[in-house]
mmCIF file of C-alpha atoms in Angstrom:
data_model
loop_
_atom_site.group_PDB
_atom_site.id
_atom_site.type_symbol
_atom_site.label_atom_id
_atom_site.label_comp_id
_atom_site.label_asym_id
_atom_site.label_seq_id
_atom_site.Cartn_x
_atom_site.Cartn_y
_atom_site.Cartn_z
ATOM 1 C CA UNK A 602 0.000 0.000 0.000
ATOM 2 C CA UNK A 603 1.316 3.426 -0.925
ATOM 3 C CA UNK A 604 2.448 5.420 2.101
ATOM 4 C CA UNK A 605 1.301 8.940 2.916
ATOM 5 C CA UNK A 606 2.303 11.970 4.963
ATOM 6 C CA UNK A 607 0.319 12.811 8.097
ATOM 7 C CA UNK A 608 0.722 16.418 9.287
ATOM 8 C CA UNK A 609 -0.382 17.282 12.817
ATOM 9 C CA UNK A 610 -0.189 20.975 13.663
ATOM 10 C CA UNK A 611 -1.493 23.059 16.520
ATOM 11 C CA UNK A 612 -0.820 24.753 19.802
ATOM 12 C CA UNK A 613 1.578 23.592 22.486
ATOM 13 C CA UNK A 614 0.442 20.932 24.989
ATOM 14 C CA UNK A 615 -2.612 19.841 23.015
ATOM 15 C CA UNK A 616 -1.332 16.272 22.812
ATOM 16 C CA UNK A 617 0.211 16.583 19.341
ATOM 17 C CA UNK A 618 3.390 14.645 20.018
ATOM 18 C CA UNK A 619 1.764 11.883 22.066
ATOM 19 C CA UNK A 620 -0.925 11.416 19.439
ATOM 20 C CA UNK A 621 1.532 11.562 16.547
ATOM 21 C CA UNK A 622 3.821 8.978 18.156
ATOM 22 C CA UNK A 623 0.932 6.587 18.743
ATOM 23 C CA UNK A 624 -0.380 7.015 15.187
ATOM 24 C CA UNK A 625 3.102 6.375 13.771
ATOM 25 C CA UNK A 626 3.497 3.240 15.895
ATOM 26 C CA UNK A 627 0.085 1.958 14.794
ATOM 27 C CA UNK A 628 0.926 2.444 11.125
ATOM 28 C CA UNK A 629 4.588 1.479 11.257
ATOM 29 C CA UNK A 630 5.509 4.968 10.071
ATOM 30 C CA UNK A 631 8.439 7.169 11.081
ATOM 31 C CA UNK A 632 7.681 9.901 13.595
ATOM 32 C CA UNK A 633 9.365 13.315 13.630
ATOM 33 C CA UNK A 634 8.833 15.832 16.431
ATOM 34 C CA UNK A 635 9.736 19.095 14.686
ATOM 35 C CA UNK A 636 9.207 21.065 17.888
ATOM 36 C CA UNK A 637 12.100 19.123 19.407
ATOM 37 C CA UNK A 638 14.306 20.292 16.548
ATOM 38 C CA UNK A 639 13.573 23.958 17.283
ATOM 39 C CA UNK A 640 14.147 23.272 20.971
ATOM 40 C CA UNK A 641 17.489 21.725 20.065
ATOM 41 C CA UNK A 642 18.551 24.865 18.208
ATOM 42 C CA UNK A 643 17.417 26.971 21.175
ATOM 43 C CA UNK A 644 19.463 24.849 23.585
ATOM 44 C CA UNK A 645 22.537 25.143 21.367
ATOM 45 C CA UNK A 646 22.267 28.933 21.098
ATOM 46 C CA UNK A 647 21.803 29.334 24.845
ATOM 47 C CA UNK A 648 24.670 27.015 25.717
ATOM 48 C CA UNK A 649 26.998 28.827 23.309
ATOM 49 C CA UNK A 650 25.850 32.289 24.476
ATOM 50 C CA UNK A 651 24.751 33.254 20.962
ATOM 51 C CA UNK A 652 22.296 36.163 20.954
ATOM 52 C CA UNK A 653 19.151 35.395 18.981
ATOM 53 C CA UNK A 654 19.422 38.717 17.135
ATOM 54 C CA UNK A 655 23.035 38.053 16.049
ATOM 55 C CA UNK A 656 22.039 36.581 12.684
ATOM 56 C CA UNK A 657 25.569 35.900 11.333
ATOM 57 C CA UNK A 658 26.377 33.937 14.509
ATOM 58 C CA UNK A 659 23.030 32.115 14.370
ATOM 59 C CA UNK A 660 23.647 31.107 10.751
ATOM 60 C CA UNK A 661 27.149 29.930 11.638
ATOM 61 C CA UNK A 662 25.696 27.878 14.492
ATOM 62 C CA UNK A 663 23.151 26.280 12.163
ATOM 63 C CA UNK A 664 26.011 25.204 9.947
ATOM 64 C CA UNK A 665 28.028 23.839 12.869
ATOM 65 C CA UNK A 666 25.358 21.993 14.880
ATOM 66 C CA UNK A 667 24.021 18.545 14.072
ATOM 67 C CA UNK A 668 20.453 17.628 14.971
ATOM 68 C CA UNK A 669 19.362 14.011 14.624
ATOM 69 C CA UNK A 670 17.024 11.537 16.306
ATOM 70 C CA UNK A 671 17.978 8.256 17.967
ATOM 71 C CA UNK A 672 15.494 5.546 18.869
ATOM 72 C CA UNK A 673 15.504 4.509 22.518
ATOM 73 C CA UNK A 674 15.008 0.745 22.436
ATOM 74 C CA UNK A 675 13.739 0.613 26.006
ATOM 75 C CA UNK A 676 11.044 3.277 25.631
ATOM 76 C CA UNK A 677 10.476 3.068 21.870
ATOM 77 C CA UNK A 678 10.815 6.859 21.715
ATOM 78 C CA UNK A 679 12.812 8.867 19.210
ATOM 79 C CA UNK A 680 15.091 11.103 21.267
ATOM 80 C CA UNK A 681 16.723 14.268 20.031
ATOM 81 C CA UNK A 682 20.490 14.226 19.681
ATOM 82 C CA UNK A 683 22.456 17.448 19.508
ATOM 83 C CA UNK A 684 25.973 16.955 18.175
ATOM 84 C CA UNK A 685 25.760 13.244 18.943
ATOM 85 C CA UNK A 686 24.487 13.596 22.527
ATOM 86 C CA UNK A 687 20.948 12.771 23.618
ATOM 87 C CA UNK A 688 19.460 16.000 25.001
ATOM 88 C CA UNK A 689 15.795 15.028 25.256
ATOM 89 C CA UNK A 690 15.377 16.016 28.898
ATOM 90 C CA UNK A 691 17.178 19.346 28.583
ATOM 91 C CA UNK A 692 15.126 20.565 25.635
ATOM 92 C CA UNK A 693 11.886 20.070 27.596
ATOM 93 C CA UNK A 694 12.880 22.450 30.394
ATOM 94 C CA UNK A 695 10.952 25.686 30.972
ATOM 95 C CA UNK A 696 14.003 27.799 30.129
ATOM 96 C CA UNK A 697 13.846 26.352 26.617
ATOM 97 C CA UNK A 698 10.058 26.770 26.445
ATOM 98 C CA UNK A 699 10.514 30.438 27.321
ATOM 99 C CA UNK A 700 12.751 31.056 24.290
ATOM 100 C CA UNK A 701 11.855 28.505 21.617
ATOM 101 C CA UNK A 702 9.135 30.586 19.926
ATOM 102 C CA UNK A 703 11.548 33.487 19.529
ATOM 103 C CA UNK A 704 14.189 31.212 18.021
ATOM 104 C CA UNK A 705 11.734 29.428 15.739
ATOM 105 C CA UNK A 706 10.685 32.800 14.329
ATOM 106 C CA UNK A 707 14.180 33.489 12.968
ATOM 107 C CA UNK A 708 13.939 32.986 9.166
ATOM 108 C CA UNK A 709 17.357 31.305 8.864
ATOM 109 C CA UNK A 710 16.417 28.779 11.550
ATOM 110 C CA UNK A 711 13.064 28.132 9.928
ATOM 111 C CA UNK A 712 14.543 27.631 6.463
ATOM 112 C CA UNK A 713 17.291 25.282 7.670
ATOM 113 C CA UNK A 714 14.975 23.030 9.674
ATOM 114 C CA UNK A 715 12.197 22.974 7.068
ATOM 115 C CA UNK A 716 14.727 21.728 4.488
ATOM 116 C CA UNK A 717 15.853 19.008 6.888
ATOM 117 C CA UNK A 718 12.258 18.014 7.673
ATOM 118 C CA UNK A 719 11.395 17.777 3.983
ATOM 119 C CA UNK A 720 14.387 15.503 3.424
ATOM 120 C CA UNK A 721 13.235 13.300 6.301
ATOM 121 C CA UNK A 722 9.820 12.858 4.729
ATOM 122 C CA UNK A 723 10.730 12.631 1.055
ATOM 123 C CA UNK A 724 9.828 8.925 0.907
ATOM 124 C CA UNK A 725 6.450 9.473 2.657
ATOM 125 C CA UNK A 726 5.356 7.039 5.378
ATOM 126 C CA UNK A 727 5.839 9.673 8.057
ATOM 127 C CA UNK A 728 3.901 11.365 10.870
ATOM 128 C CA UNK A 729 5.204 14.854 11.596
ATOM 129 C CA UNK A 730 3.910 17.275 14.195
ATOM 130 C CA UNK A 731 4.656 20.953 14.668
ATOM 131 C CA UNK A 732 3.346 24.395 13.778
ATOM 132 C CA UNK A 733 3.684 24.609 9.998
ATOM 133 C CA UNK A 734 3.748 21.038 8.704
ATOM 134 C CA UNK A 735 0.498 21.196 6.747
ATOM 135 C CA UNK A 736 1.090 24.743 5.513
ATOM 136 C CA UNK A 737 4.830 24.932 4.758
ATOM 137 C CA UNK A 738 6.743 21.675 5.240
ATOM 138 C CA UNK A 739 4.267 19.337 3.543
ATOM 139 C CA UNK A 740 1.412 21.363 2.033
ATOM 140 C CA UNK A 741 0.630 18.244 -0.036
ATOM 141 C CA UNK A 742 0.184 15.992 3.025
ATOM 142 C CA UNK A 743 -2.669 13.552 2.507
ATOM 143 C CA UNK A 744 -3.907 13.948 6.100
ATOM 144 C CA UNK A 745 -3.809 17.263 7.954
ATOM 145 C CA UNK A 746 -5.031 17.746 11.522
ATOM 146 C CA UNK A 747 -4.972 21.003 13.470
ATOM 147 C CA UNK A 748 -5.136 20.532 17.245
ATOM 148 C CA UNK A 749 -6.258 23.001 19.862
ATOM 149 C CA UNK A 750 -7.416 22.967 23.494
ATOM 150 C CA UNK A 751 -8.372 25.325 26.301
ATOM 151 C CA UNK A 752 -5.246 27.089 27.595
ATOM 152 C CA UNK A 753 -5.813 26.079 31.243
ATOM 153 C CA UNK A 754 -6.202 22.444 30.223
ATOM 154 C CA UNK A 755 -2.983 22.728 28.255
ATOM 155 C CA UNK A 756 -1.208 24.306 31.232
ATOM 156 C CA UNK A 757 -2.305 21.515 33.584
ATOM 157 C CA UNK A 758 -1.029 18.902 31.129
ATOM 158 C CA UNK A 759 2.280 20.703 30.786
ATOM 159 C CA UNK A 760 2.589 21.056 34.566
ATOM 160 C CA UNK A 761 2.137 17.305 34.959
ATOM 161 C CA UNK A 762 4.831 16.606 32.342
ATOM 162 C CA UNK A 763 7.270 18.929 34.100
ATOM 163 C CA UNK A 764 6.513 17.474 37.542
ATOM 164 C CA UNK A 765 7.419 14.000 36.287
ATOM 165 C CA UNK A 766 10.849 15.447 35.463
ATOM 166 C CA UNK A 767 11.044 17.067 38.904
ATOM 167 C CA UNK A 768 10.553 20.588 37.557
ATOM 168 C CA UNK A 769 7.812 22.325 39.508
ATOM 169 C CA UNK A 770 6.148 25.340 37.910
ATOM 170 C CA UNK A 771 2.861 27.034 38.785
ATOM 171 C CA UNK A 772 -0.107 26.811 36.441
ATOM 172 C CA UNK A 773 -0.113 30.610 36.221
ATOM 173 C CA UNK A 774 3.477 30.666 34.962
ATOM 174 C CA UNK A 775 2.715 28.002 32.378
ATOM 175 C CA UNK A 776 -0.436 29.791 31.170
ATOM 176 C CA UNK A 777 1.609 32.966 30.718
ATOM 177 C CA UNK A 778 4.265 31.030 28.796
ATOM 178 C CA UNK A 779 1.697 29.329 26.563
ATOM 179 C CA UNK A 780 -0.114 32.570 25.772
ATOM 180 C CA UNK A 781 3.182 34.258 24.909
ATOM 181 C CA UNK A 782 4.180 31.375 22.655
ATOM 182 C CA UNK A 783 0.759 31.267 21.006
ATOM 183 C CA UNK A 784 1.070 34.954 20.151
ATOM 184 C CA UNK A 785 4.635 34.692 18.845
ATOM 185 C CA UNK A 786 3.908 31.537 16.860
ATOM 186 C CA UNK A 787 0.743 32.969 15.303
ATOM 187 C CA UNK A 788 2.084 36.419 14.413
ATOM 188 C CA UNK A 789 5.613 35.669 13.176
ATOM 189 C CA UNK A 790 6.278 36.581 9.544
ATOM 190 C CA UNK A 791 7.948 33.265 8.708
ATOM 191 C CA UNK A 792 5.592 30.242 8.520
ATOM 192 C CA UNK A 793 3.162 31.377 11.234
ATOM 193 C CA UNK A 794 1.062 28.908 13.160
ATOM 194 C CA UNK A 795 -2.247 28.668 11.336
ATOM 195 C CA UNK A 796 -4.723 26.040 10.302
ATOM 196 C CA UNK A 797 -4.352 24.903 6.702
ATOM 197 C CA UNK A 798 -7.604 25.334 4.729
ATOM 198 C CA UNK A 799 -7.862 21.561 4.251
ATOM 199 C CA UNK A 800 -6.899 20.605 7.824
ATOM 200 C CA UNK A 801 -9.535 19.059 10.074
ATOM 201 C CA UNK A 802 -9.900 20.734 13.485
ATOM 202 C CA UNK A 803 -9.441 18.596 16.607
ATOM 203 C CA UNK A 804 -10.243 20.172 19.982
ATOM 204 C CA UNK A 805 -8.677 17.931 22.631
ATOM 205 C CA UNK A 806 -9.888 19.813 25.726
ATOM 206 C CA UNK A 807 -12.161 16.975 26.818
ATOM 207 C CA UNK A 808 -10.538 14.079 24.967
ATOM 208 C CA UNK A 809 -8.356 11.206 26.101
ATOM 209 C CA UNK A 810 -5.255 10.323 24.093
ATOM 210 C CA UNK A 811 -6.846 7.120 22.766
ATOM 211 C CA UNK A 812 -9.728 9.181 21.370
ATOM 212 C CA UNK A 813 -7.316 11.579 19.698
ATOM 213 C CA UNK A 814 -5.392 8.709 18.133
ATOM 214 C CA UNK A 815 -8.593 7.083 16.869
ATOM 215 C CA UNK A 816 -9.698 10.410 15.385
ATOM 216 C CA UNK A 817 -6.501 10.698 13.354
ATOM 217 C CA UNK A 818 -6.482 7.027 12.334
ATOM 218 C CA UNK A 819 -10.018 7.367 10.996
ATOM 219 C CA UNK A 820 -8.822 10.198 8.734
ATOM 220 C CA UNK A 821 -5.846 8.105 7.660
ATOM 221 C CA UNK A 822 -8.101 5.167 6.769
ATOM 222 C CA UNK A 823 -10.340 7.464 4.738
ATOM 223 C CA UNK A 824 -7.352 8.946 2.896
ATOM 224 C CA UNK A 825 -5.861 5.532 2.108
ATOM 225 C CA UNK A 826 -9.247 4.233 0.926
ATOM 226 C CA UNK A 827 -9.687 7.276 -1.303
ATOM 227 C CA UNK A 828 -6.247 6.800 -2.863
ATOM 228 C CA UNK A 829 -6.852 3.100 -3.408
ATOM 229 C CA UNK A 830 -10.232 3.800 -4.999
ATOM 230 C CA UNK A 831 -8.704 6.461 -7.227
ATOM 231 C CA UNK A 832 -5.922 4.117 -8.345
ATOM 232 C CA UNK A 833 -8.444 1.331 -9.058
ATOM 233 C CA UNK A 834 -10.658 3.670 -11.040
#
């Protein structure tokens, strides 16, 4: 059966990554967390004391750094590697969350990572989640889902994720961070966060992960059936 591209876009902490990973596992597809890639760039710039507005230095850093993914056999997760080191835990810290939207709005960063993401998905058979997958990275994706949720619900989910990693942050701080990121992501000039015209809306405020996964898989089944019917006809 011919493989397709599944693009899952939307706001932070809506369940995009968890849903995308589960859908990829169900289908035997590759999964790419593009948000992790932007977090990796943010971590690199912070660790090397490179100012976000110093564009020549940022471009030099993009040339020097290496961002890849490595599968953790124990957890089954793809973990981000920065220059050969797994940095999955570090990129999820609040200090990275506080800066990643600013970094991801830098055109040079956007262009470099979009090119890499397109190379990753050139053979199809991929589930990719982020902010601009269905609009910029793969505008021809066969399945596009745009996820949203109430900001307080998102904050509570994010707080729980951070607590598991022993990072304790108030809901109020997280809400403020999410609202700031939503604004920056939606208003940036380069590939802003927006719903593609042909993307189906999925509000996860009152949904369990299994329900979200089933929702996406139903769209995948419909897309595959449509392609098969078209090929047969």
